[in-house]
């Protein structure tokens, strides 16, 4: 392929006929730029197939597996950062020989075939006869590996096509079990599922984590629903090897079905979850079930280290991509000659206040509603008089006639009904004060104003804002931060956290989601990114915010 040959295809087939792992980077580098949506890969040694195709009784499934297995990690390691196209290694030829009388039906119509062998008059006809779902005018391209930028270095550094898996057992297992979250199915998941489908000829059981097992994951509130994740797993395995039966079920404990299903004969884990296999076998022993041999699948490395120091490809990095972006349309559009108000909220320990300070430094004004809460009780205000009428004169401090917040607190904190009476008085008063501050800032020339309010949603102050920004943090991290900051007992902090809205409850209100879980520099980048996108959507001149 040359520079002038720049036609792109939506969907294509890559036929690897010389399966040497060290060739994969140069092959994929030469193909991926020309495919936009789906790239299906078939690893098929044509010489081996030609010698075996005369009779089904010569078909060697183990030989096919040994041909394909070394390619998997090389392929998915190479396409780690690829968002488009989606890359899938098809395993149909593990079950039977691909031949003109038994063609492989591709998952969707392919406009092109890329082949890593020399072009010959018979190659086009071979592809047409052995693969169904090729466009009737499909284009055949042979790969000039000189197009690849890494081929020479990698080829020189590795001459064996089996060394990546040489330490792995080659025993075959009919019925395997594995587990994971499988959020936003990515290439790391694809490697795990593809190798599982390659090893197990009959069935794979997949436990998909849910409930308490995802509660403390970073940005757990935006993990896809478990039904969708299970459907994605089943659909993917069916796509790559339709003969395999897939059983998915949600799990809320680390062992799930692996500890109780008697017909399993292997457990498949990653390097990260290898220790969990020992717990599975311990529980199986207690249940008087056979011990499961453990197969370990290598993890796909990330292009660059994740913010928390984890250098594997993970769903967290994909969830993190939405931070700072507009995930749903603003509540109110920007209006000429009116302030644009951001409602900022989050639970205790979420870093909400630090985000407010960062936005302020970028040019916004900040109205701190927590501080306004104290002003709402000022002597002789309407709220002051209503509090005394509702809760009695004993809440008055005799020295200065102010409201004694400790006495008032004792009256309301143990009674939801009494607390509701108080908030019905105080919350409207705070909102009135906030709106006064907003007007003052606007008159001073501030266009973007942040309403920093822990109870923004509970108090229904959303009516006063254009959009809502929510600070999120895993509950476990929130507890750790508050215990460290306020020197409070862990159980007291947990009780306070449980009394607040959960991250999952807040999420549907968010126009923009932020997370302070990582280093301060990462939070700063998030806020700056969110700020720049905000300026773009409201058409704001940065010199007049």
Coordinates of C-alpha atoms in Angstrom, one line a residue:
X1 CA 0.0 0.0 0.0
X2 CA 1.3 3.5 -0.9
X3 CA 0.5 7.0 0.3
X4 CA -1.7 7.7 -2.7
X5 CA -3.7 4.5 -2.0
X6 CA -5.7 6.1 0.9
X7 CA -9.2 4.7 0.6
X8 CA -10.7 3.9 4.0
X9 CA -13.1 1.1 4.8
X10 CA -15.8 0.8 7.4
X11 CA -15.2 -2.9 8.0
X12 CA -12.5 -5.2 6.8
X13 CA -10.9 -8.7 7.3
X14 CA -7.3 -9.2 8.1
X15 CA -6.0 -12.6 7.1
X16 CA -2.8 -13.6 8.9
X17 CA -1.3 -16.6 7.1
X18 CA 2.2 -16.5 8.6
X19 CA 1.5 -16.4 12.3
X20 CA 4.8 -15.1 13.8
X21 CA 4.1 -12.9 16.8
X22 CA 6.9 -10.5 16.1
X23 CA 5.3 -9.5 12.7
X24 CA 2.1 -8.3 14.4
X25 CA 3.1 -4.7 15.1
X26 CA 4.1 -4.0 11.5
X27 CA 1.1 -5.8 10.1
X28 CA -1.4 -3.9 12.3
X29 CA 0.4 -0.6 11.7
X30 CA 0.0 -1.1 8.0
X31 CA -3.7 -2.0 8.3
X32 CA -5.4 0.0 11.1
X33 CA -5.1 3.4 9.4
X34 CA -7.3 2.2 6.6
X35 CA -10.2 0.7 8.7
X36 CA -12.7 3.0 10.5
X37 CA -15.1 0.7 12.4
X38 CA -14.5 -3.0 12.6
X39 CA -11.4 -5.1 11.8
X40 CA -11.9 -8.9 12.0
X41 CA -8.8 -11.0 12.2
X42 CA -8.4 -14.6 11.2
X43 CA -5.2 -16.4 11.9
X44 CA -4.9 -19.2 9.3
X45 CA -1.8 -21.0 8.2
X46 CA -2.8 -21.6 4.6
X47 CA -0.1 -24.3 4.1
X48 CA -1.3 -26.2 7.1
X49 CA -4.9 -25.9 5.9
X50 CA -4.1 -27.1 2.4
X51 CA -2.5 -30.2 3.8
X52 CA -5.4 -30.9 6.1
X53 CA -8.4 -29.8 4.1
X54 CA -8.7 -33.0 2.1
X55 CA -10.4 -34.7 5.0
X56 CA -11.9 -33.6 8.2
X57 CA -10.3 -36.5 10.1
X58 CA -6.9 -34.7 9.7
X59 CA -8.2 -31.6 11.4
X60 CA -6.0 -30.8 14.5
X61 CA -7.8 -28.5 16.9
X62 CA -4.8 -28.3 19.2
X63 CA -2.6 -27.3 16.3
X64 CA -5.0 -24.5 15.4
X65 CA -5.0 -23.3 19.0
X66 CA -1.2 -23.3 19.2
X67 CA -1.2 -21.3 16.0
X68 CA -3.6 -18.7 17.3
X69 CA -2.7 -18.4 21.0
X70 CA 0.6 -16.6 20.6
X71 CA -1.0 -14.0 18.4
X72 CA -3.6 -12.8 20.9
X73 CA -1.5 -10.8 23.4
X74 CA 0.6 -9.4 20.5
X75 CA -2.5 -8.2 18.8
X76 CA -4.2 -6.6 21.8
X77 CA -1.0 -5.1 23.1
X78 CA -0.5 -3.4 19.8
X79 CA -4.1 -2.0 19.6
X80 CA -4.2 -0.8 23.3
X81 CA -4.9 2.8 22.4
X82 CA -7.1 2.1 19.4
X83 CA -10.6 3.4 19.8
X84 CA -11.4 2.8 16.2
X85 CA -11.5 0.4 14.7
X86 CA -12.8 -2.3 17.0
X87 CA -10.4 -5.3 16.6
X88 CA -11.8 -8.9 17.1
X89 CA -9.9 -12.2 16.6
X90 CA -12.3 -14.8 15.2
X91 CA -11.9 -18.3 16.4
X92 CA -14.3 -20.2 14.0
X93 CA -11.4 -22.2 12.5
X94 CA -10.8 -23.8 15.9
X95 CA -13.9 -25.8 15.5
X96 CA -13.6 -26.8 11.8
X97 CA -11.5 -26.3 8.7
X98 CA -12.3 -23.2 6.7
X99 CA -12.9 -24.3 3.1
X100 CA -15.1 -23.5 0.1
X101 CA -17.7 -26.1 1.3
X102 CA -17.5 -24.8 4.8
X103 CA -16.9 -21.0 4.6
X104 CA -16.5 -18.8 7.6
X105 CA -19.4 -16.4 7.9
X106 CA -18.1 -13.0 8.9
X107 CA -20.0 -11.0 11.6
X108 CA -20.8 -8.2 9.2
X109 CA -20.2 -7.2 5.6
X110 CA -16.5 -6.5 4.9
X111 CA -15.4 -4.1 2.1
X112 CA -11.8 -5.3 2.0
X113 CA -9.5 -8.1 2.8
X114 CA -5.9 -7.4 4.0
X115 CA -3.5 -10.4 3.7
X116 CA 0.0 -10.7 5.0
X117 CA 1.1 -12.9 2.0
X118 CA 2.2 -12.1 -1.5
X119 CA -0.6 -11.4 -4.0
X120 CA -1.4 -14.2 -6.4
X121 CA -4.2 -14.9 -8.9
X122 CA -5.7 -17.5 -6.6
X123 CA -5.7 -15.4 -3.4
X124 CA -8.8 -13.3 -4.4
X125 CA -10.7 -16.4 -5.3
X126 CA -9.6 -18.1 -2.1
X127 CA -11.0 -15.2 0.0
X128 CA -14.2 -15.0 -2.0
X129 CA -14.8 -18.8 -1.6
X130 CA -13.7 -19.2 2.0
X131 CA -15.4 -16.2 3.6
X132 CA -19.0 -15.2 3.4
X133 CA -20.2 -11.6 4.0
X134 CA -17.5 -10.1 1.8
X135 CA -18.8 -7.3 -0.4
X136 CA -19.3 -8.6 -3.9
X137 CA -16.8 -5.9 -5.0
X138 CA -14.4 -6.3 -2.0
X139 CA -10.9 -5.0 -2.4
X140 CA -7.9 -7.3 -1.7
X141 CA -4.8 -5.6 -0.4
X142 CA -1.6 -7.3 0.5
X143 CA 0.5 -5.8 3.2
X144 CA 3.9 -4.2 2.6
X145 CA 5.4 -4.6 6.0
X146 CA 7.9 -1.9 5.2
X147 CA 4.9 0.4 5.9
X148 CA 5.2 -0.6 9.6
X149 CA 7.4 1.6 11.8
X150 CA 8.3 -1.1 14.4
X151 CA 8.8 -4.3 12.4
X152 CA 12.6 -4.4 12.2
X153 CA 13.3 -3.7 15.8
X154 CA 10.7 -6.1 17.1
X155 CA 11.5 -8.8 14.6
X156 CA 15.2 -8.7 15.6
X157 CA 14.3 -8.9 19.3
X158 CA 12.0 -11.9 19.0
X159 CA 12.4 -14.8 16.7
X160 CA 10.2 -17.4 18.4
X161 CA 6.5 -17.4 17.8
X162 CA 5.7 -19.2 21.0
X163 CA 7.8 -17.6 23.6
X164 CA 5.0 -15.4 25.1
X165 CA 3.0 -18.4 26.1
X166 CA 5.8 -21.0 26.5
X167 CA 5.4 -21.1 30.3
X168 CA 1.7 -21.6 30.1
X169 CA 0.0 -25.0 30.3
X170 CA -1.3 -26.2 26.9
X171 CA -3.9 -28.5 28.6
X172 CA -7.3 -27.9 27.1
X173 CA -10.4 -27.3 29.3
X174 CA -14.0 -27.8 28.3
X175 CA -15.8 -25.7 30.9
X176 CA -14.1 -22.7 32.4
X177 CA -15.1 -19.9 34.8
X178 CA -13.9 -16.3 35.0
X179 CA -15.0 -13.0 36.5
X180 CA -14.7 -9.3 36.1
X181 CA -16.6 -6.0 35.9
X182 CA -16.5 -5.8 32.1
X183 CA -17.4 -2.1 32.1
X184 CA -17.1 -0.5 28.7
X185 CA -15.7 -3.6 27.1
X186 CA -12.2 -2.8 26.0
X187 CA -9.2 -4.7 24.6
X188 CA -8.0 -6.0 27.9
X189 CA -11.4 -7.7 28.3
X190 CA -11.3 -8.9 24.7
X191 CA -7.9 -10.6 25.4
X192 CA -9.3 -12.3 28.5
X193 CA -12.5 -13.5 26.8
X194 CA -10.8 -14.5 23.6
X195 CA -8.2 -16.6 25.4
X196 CA -11.0 -18.1 27.5
X197 CA -13.0 -19.0 24.4
X198 CA -9.9 -20.5 22.8
X199 CA -9.2 -22.7 25.8
X200 CA -12.7 -23.9 26.6
X201 CA -14.4 -25.9 23.8
X202 CA -17.8 -26.3 25.5
X203 CA -18.8 -23.5 27.9
X204 CA -17.5 -20.5 29.8
X205 CA -19.2 -19.2 32.9
X206 CA -18.7 -15.5 33.5
X207 CA -19.4 -13.8 36.9
X208 CA -20.0 -10.0 36.3
X209 CA -19.5 -7.9 39.5
X210 CA -22.3 -5.8 40.8
X211 CA -23.7 -4.3 44.0
X212 CA -21.3 -4.1 46.8
X213 CA -18.4 -5.3 44.6
X214 CA -18.5 -2.1 42.5
X215 CA -19.5 0.3 45.3
X216 CA -16.0 1.6 46.0
X217 CA -14.7 1.5 42.4
X218 CA -13.6 4.9 41.2
X219 CA -16.5 6.5 39.4
X220 CA -18.5 3.4 40.2
X221 CA -21.7 5.4 39.7
X222 CA -21.1 5.5 35.9
X223 CA -20.4 1.8 35.5
X224 CA -22.8 0.4 32.9
X225 CA -25.8 -1.5 34.2
X226 CA -25.0 -5.1 34.9
X227 CA -27.5 -6.3 32.3
X228 CA -25.7 -4.4 29.6
X229 CA -22.3 -5.6 30.7
X230 CA -23.5 -9.3 30.7
X231 CA -25.1 -8.8 27.3
X232 CA -21.8 -7.3 25.9
X233 CA -19.8 -10.3 27.2
X234 CA -22.2 -12.8 25.7
X235 CA -22.4 -11.0 22.4
X236 CA -18.6 -10.7 22.1
X237 CA -18.0 -14.4 22.8
X238 CA -20.7 -15.4 20.3
X239 CA -19.1 -13.1 17.7
X240 CA -15.7 -14.7 18.0
X241 CA -16.6 -18.4 18.6
X242 CA -20.4 -19.1 18.2
X243 CA -20.0 -22.7 19.2
X244 CA -19.2 -21.8 22.8
X245 CA -22.1 -21.6 25.3
X246 CA -21.8 -18.5 27.6
X247 CA -23.4 -18.3 31.0
X248 CA -23.3 -14.9 32.6
X249 CA -24.6 -14.0 36.0
X250 CA -24.2 -11.0 38.4
X251 CA -22.0 -11.6 41.4
X252 CA -21.7 -9.7 44.7
X253 CA -18.9 -11.9 46.3
X254 CA -15.5 -12.6 44.8
X255 CA -16.2 -16.3 44.2
X256 CA -19.6 -16.3 42.6
X257 CA -20.6 -19.4 40.7
X258 CA -17.0 -20.7 40.6
X259 CA -17.3 -22.0 44.2
X260 CA -20.6 -23.9 43.7
X261 CA -20.8 -25.2 40.1
X262 CA -19.7 -28.8 40.1
X263 CA -19.1 -29.3 36.3
X264 CA -16.3 -26.7 35.9
X265 CA -12.8 -27.9 35.2
X266 CA -10.7 -24.7 35.1
X267 CA -10.6 -21.1 36.4
X268 CA -9.3 -18.3 34.2
X269 CA -7.8 -15.3 35.9
X270 CA -5.5 -12.4 35.1
X271 CA -2.2 -11.7 36.7
X272 CA -4.0 -9.2 38.9
X273 CA -6.7 -11.6 40.2
X274 CA -4.5 -14.7 40.5
X275 CA -4.8 -14.7 44.3
X276 CA -8.5 -15.0 44.0
X277 CA -8.2 -18.4 42.5
X278 CA -6.9 -19.8 45.8
X279 CA -10.0 -18.5 47.6
X280 CA -12.2 -20.1 45.0
X281 CA -10.5 -23.5 45.4
X282 CA -10.7 -23.2 49.2
X283 CA -14.4 -22.7 49.0
X284 CA -14.8 -25.5 46.5
X285 CA -13.0 -27.8 49.0
X286 CA -15.4 -26.7 51.7
X287 CA -18.2 -27.5 49.3
X288 CA -16.6 -30.9 48.6
X289 CA -16.1 -30.0 44.9
X290 CA -13.0 -30.7 42.7
X291 CA -10.1 -28.3 42.7
X292 CA -9.9 -26.1 39.5
X293 CA -6.6 -25.8 37.6
X294 CA -5.8 -22.1 37.2
X295 CA -5.0 -20.5 33.9
X296 CA -3.5 -17.0 34.0
X297 CA -4.0 -14.5 31.1
X298 CA -1.5 -11.7 30.8
X299 CA -2.9 -8.2 31.1
X300 CA -2.8 -5.6 28.4
X301 CA -0.6 -2.7 29.4
X302 CA -1.9 0.9 29.1
X303 CA -0.2 3.3 26.8
X304 CA 0.8 5.4 29.7
X305 CA 0.4 4.9 33.5
X306 CA -3.0 5.6 34.9
X307 CA -3.2 8.4 37.4
X308 CA -3.3 6.0 40.4
X309 CA -0.1 4.3 39.3
X310 CA -1.8 1.3 37.6
X311 CA -0.2 0.7 34.2
X312 CA -2.7 -1.9 32.9
X313 CA -5.5 -1.1 30.5
X314 CA -8.6 -0.6 32.7
X315 CA -12.2 0.5 32.6
X316 CA -11.4 3.3 35.0
X317 CA -9.4 5.1 32.4
X318 CA -12.3 4.9 30.0
X319 CA -14.8 6.2 32.7
X320 CA -12.3 9.0 33.4
X321 CA -12.6 10.3 29.9
X322 CA -16.1 11.7 30.6
X323 CA -14.8 13.9 33.5
X324 CA -15.2 17.6 32.7
X325 CA -17.3 17.0 29.6
X326 CA -20.9 17.9 29.2
X327 CA -22.8 14.6 29.9
X328 CA -26.3 16.1 29.5
X329 CA -27.6 19.3 28.2
X330 CA -27.7 22.4 30.6
X331 CA -30.9 23.1 32.5
X332 CA -31.0 26.6 31.1
X333 CA -29.4 28.1 28.1
X334 CA -27.1 31.1 28.3
X335 CA -28.9 34.4 28.2
X336 CA -27.4 37.8 27.1
X337 CA -26.8 40.2 29.9
X338 CA -27.5 37.6 32.6
X339 CA -25.1 35.6 34.8
X340 CA -24.4 32.0 34.0
X341 CA -24.7 30.0 37.2
X342 CA -23.0 26.7 37.9
X343 CA -24.5 24.7 40.8
X344 CA -21.6 22.8 42.4
X345 CA -22.3 20.0 44.8
X346 CA -21.0 16.8 46.2
X347 CA -20.8 14.7 49.4
X348 CA -18.5 15.1 52.4
X349 CA -14.9 14.4 51.4
X350 CA -15.6 14.8 47.7
X351 CA -13.3 17.8 47.2
X352 CA -16.1 20.1 46.2
X353 CA -14.6 23.1 48.0
X354 CA -11.2 22.6 46.4
X355 CA -12.9 22.5 43.0
X356 CA -14.7 25.7 43.8
X357 CA -11.4 27.4 44.6
X358 CA -9.9 26.2 41.4
X359 CA -12.8 27.5 39.3
X360 CA -12.5 30.8 41.2
X361 CA -8.9 31.2 40.2
X362 CA -9.9 30.7 36.6
X363 CA -12.2 33.7 36.8
X364 CA -15.5 32.7 38.2
X365 CA -17.1 34.2 41.3
X366 CA -18.1 31.7 44.1
X367 CA -21.1 32.0 46.4
X368 CA -20.5 29.7 49.4
X369 CA -23.9 28.6 50.6
X370 CA -22.5 26.9 53.7
X371 CA -21.4 30.3 55.0
X372 CA -24.7 31.9 54.0
X373 CA -26.4 29.3 56.3
X374 CA -24.9 31.2 59.2
X375 CA -26.2 34.5 57.9
X376 CA -29.7 33.1 57.5
X377 CA -30.0 32.9 61.3
X378 CA -29.0 36.5 62.0
X379 CA -31.0 38.3 64.7
X380 CA -34.3 39.8 63.6
X381 CA -34.3 38.3 60.1
X382 CA -37.5 36.6 58.9
X383 CA -35.8 33.2 59.2
X384 CA -34.7 34.0 62.8
X385 CA -38.2 34.8 63.8
X386 CA -39.7 31.7 62.2
X387 CA -37.1 29.5 63.9
X388 CA -38.1 30.9 67.3
X389 CA -41.8 30.5 66.5
X390 CA -41.3 26.9 65.5
X391 CA -38.8 25.6 68.0
X392 CA -39.4 27.9 71.0
X393 CA -37.5 30.6 72.8
X394 CA -35.1 28.1 74.4
X395 CA -33.1 28.1 71.2
X396 CA -32.1 31.8 71.9
X397 CA -28.7 32.5 73.3
X398 CA -29.5 34.9 76.2
X399 CA -26.2 36.8 75.9
X400 CA -26.6 38.1 72.3
X401 CA -30.1 36.9 71.3
X402 CA -28.5 34.8 68.5
X403 CA -29.8 31.3 67.7
X404 CA -27.9 28.7 69.8
X405 CA -27.1 26.2 67.1
X406 CA -26.2 23.4 69.5
X407 CA -29.5 23.6 71.3
X408 CA -31.3 23.8 67.9
X409 CA -29.3 20.8 66.7
X410 CA -30.4 18.6 69.6
X411 CA -34.0 19.4 68.7
X412 CA -33.8 18.5 65.0
X413 CA -31.0 16.0 64.4
X414 CA -32.8 13.0 66.0
X415 CA -36.2 13.8 64.3
X416 CA -36.6 13.8 60.5
X417 CA -39.9 15.7 60.9
X418 CA -38.3 18.4 63.0
X419 CA -35.4 18.7 60.6
X420 CA -37.8 19.1 57.7
X421 CA -39.4 22.0 59.6
X422 CA -36.0 23.7 60.0
X423 CA -34.9 23.2 56.4
X424 CA -38.3 24.6 55.1
X425 CA -37.4 27.8 56.9
X426 CA -33.6 28.0 56.3
X427 CA -33.2 26.8 52.8
X428 CA -35.4 29.4 51.1
X429 CA -33.6 32.1 53.2
X430 CA -30.2 30.8 52.1
X431 CA -31.3 30.8 48.4
X432 CA -32.5 34.4 48.7
X433 CA -29.2 35.4 50.2
X434 CA -27.4 33.5 47.4
X435 CA -29.3 35.3 44.7
X436 CA -28.5 38.6 46.2
X437 CA -24.8 37.7 46.1
X438 CA -25.1 36.5 42.5
X439 CA -26.5 39.9 41.5
X440 CA -23.8 41.7 43.3
X441 CA -21.1 39.7 41.6
X442 CA -22.8 40.2 38.2
X443 CA -22.9 44.0 38.8
X444 CA -19.2 43.8 39.5
X445 CA -18.6 42.3 36.1
X446 CA -18.6 38.6 36.8
X447 CA -20.5 36.5 34.2
X448 CA -19.9 33.0 35.5
X449 CA -20.9 32.4 39.1
X450 CA -20.6 29.2 41.1
X451 CA -23.2 28.3 43.7
X452 CA -21.2 26.1 46.0
X453 CA -23.8 24.1 47.9
X454 CA -23.7 20.8 49.6
X455 CA -27.5 20.6 49.6
X456 CA -28.1 22.0 46.1
X457 CA -30.2 19.0 45.1
X458 CA -31.9 18.3 48.4
X459 CA -33.0 22.0 48.7
X460 CA -34.1 22.1 45.0
X461 CA -31.9 25.1 44.3
X462 CA -31.4 23.7 40.9
X463 CA -34.2 26.1 39.7
X464 CA -31.6 28.9 40.2
X465 CA -28.7 27.4 38.1
X466 CA -27.9 26.9 34.5
X467 CA -26.1 23.6 34.9
X468 CA -25.0 21.3 37.7
X469 CA -21.4 20.2 38.4
X470 CA -21.0 17.2 40.7
X471 CA -17.8 16.3 42.6
X472 CA -17.6 12.5 43.1
X473 CA -15.4 10.3 45.2
X474 CA -15.7 6.6 46.2
X475 CA -17.3 6.2 49.6
X476 CA -14.3 4.4 51.1
X477 CA -12.0 7.3 50.1
X478 CA -14.5 9.9 51.4
X479 CA -14.5 8.2 54.8
X480 CA -10.7 8.1 54.9
X481 CA -10.4 11.8 54.0
X482 CA -12.9 13.0 56.6
X483 CA -11.5 10.8 59.4
X484 CA -8.0 12.2 58.6
X485 CA -9.3 15.8 58.3
X486 CA -11.7 16.0 61.2
X487 CA -10.2 13.4 63.6
X488 CA -13.7 11.7 63.9
X489 CA -14.4 8.0 64.5
X490 CA -14.8 6.0 61.4
X491 CA -18.3 4.8 62.3
X492 CA -19.5 8.4 62.8
X493 CA -18.2 9.4 59.4
X494 CA -19.9 6.4 57.8
X495 CA -23.1 7.3 59.5
X496 CA -22.9 10.9 58.1
X497 CA -22.1 9.6 54.6
X498 CA -25.0 7.2 54.7
X499 CA -27.3 10.1 55.7
X500 CA -26.4 11.9 52.5
X501 CA -27.3 11.3 48.9
X502 CA -25.3 8.6 47.3
X503 CA -23.1 9.1 44.2
X504 CA -25.6 7.0 42.2
X505 CA -28.5 9.2 43.3
X506 CA -26.7 12.4 42.4
X507 CA -25.5 11.3 39.0
X508 CA -28.7 11.8 37.0
X509 CA -28.6 15.5 37.9
X510 CA -25.1 16.0 36.7
X511 CA -24.4 18.1 33.6
X512 CA -20.6 17.8 34.4
X513 CA -18.9 15.2 36.6
X514 CA -15.6 15.8 38.3
X515 CA -13.5 13.6 40.6
X516 CA -10.7 14.5 43.0
X517 CA -9.5 10.9 43.6
X518 CA -6.1 11.4 42.0
X519 CA -3.3 13.9 42.5
X520 CA -4.1 17.6 42.7
X521 CA -2.5 18.2 39.3
X522 CA -5.0 15.9 37.8
X523 CA -7.9 17.6 39.4
X524 CA -6.5 20.9 38.1
X525 CA -6.4 19.6 34.6
X526 CA -10.0 18.3 34.9
X527 CA -11.2 21.7 36.1
X528 CA -9.3 23.6 33.4
X529 CA -10.7 21.2 30.8
X530 CA -14.3 21.6 32.1
X531 CA -13.8 25.4 32.2
X532 CA -12.6 25.6 28.6
X533 CA -15.5 23.5 27.4
X534 CA -17.9 25.8 29.4
X535 CA -16.5 28.9 27.8
X536 CA -17.0 27.3 24.4
X537 CA -20.6 26.4 24.9
X538 CA -21.7 29.7 26.4
X539 CA -19.6 31.7 23.9
X540 CA -17.9 33.6 26.6
X541 CA -14.9 35.9 26.2
X542 CA -12.4 34.8 28.8
X543 CA -11.5 38.4 29.6
X544 CA -14.9 39.2 31.0
X545 CA -15.8 36.2 33.2

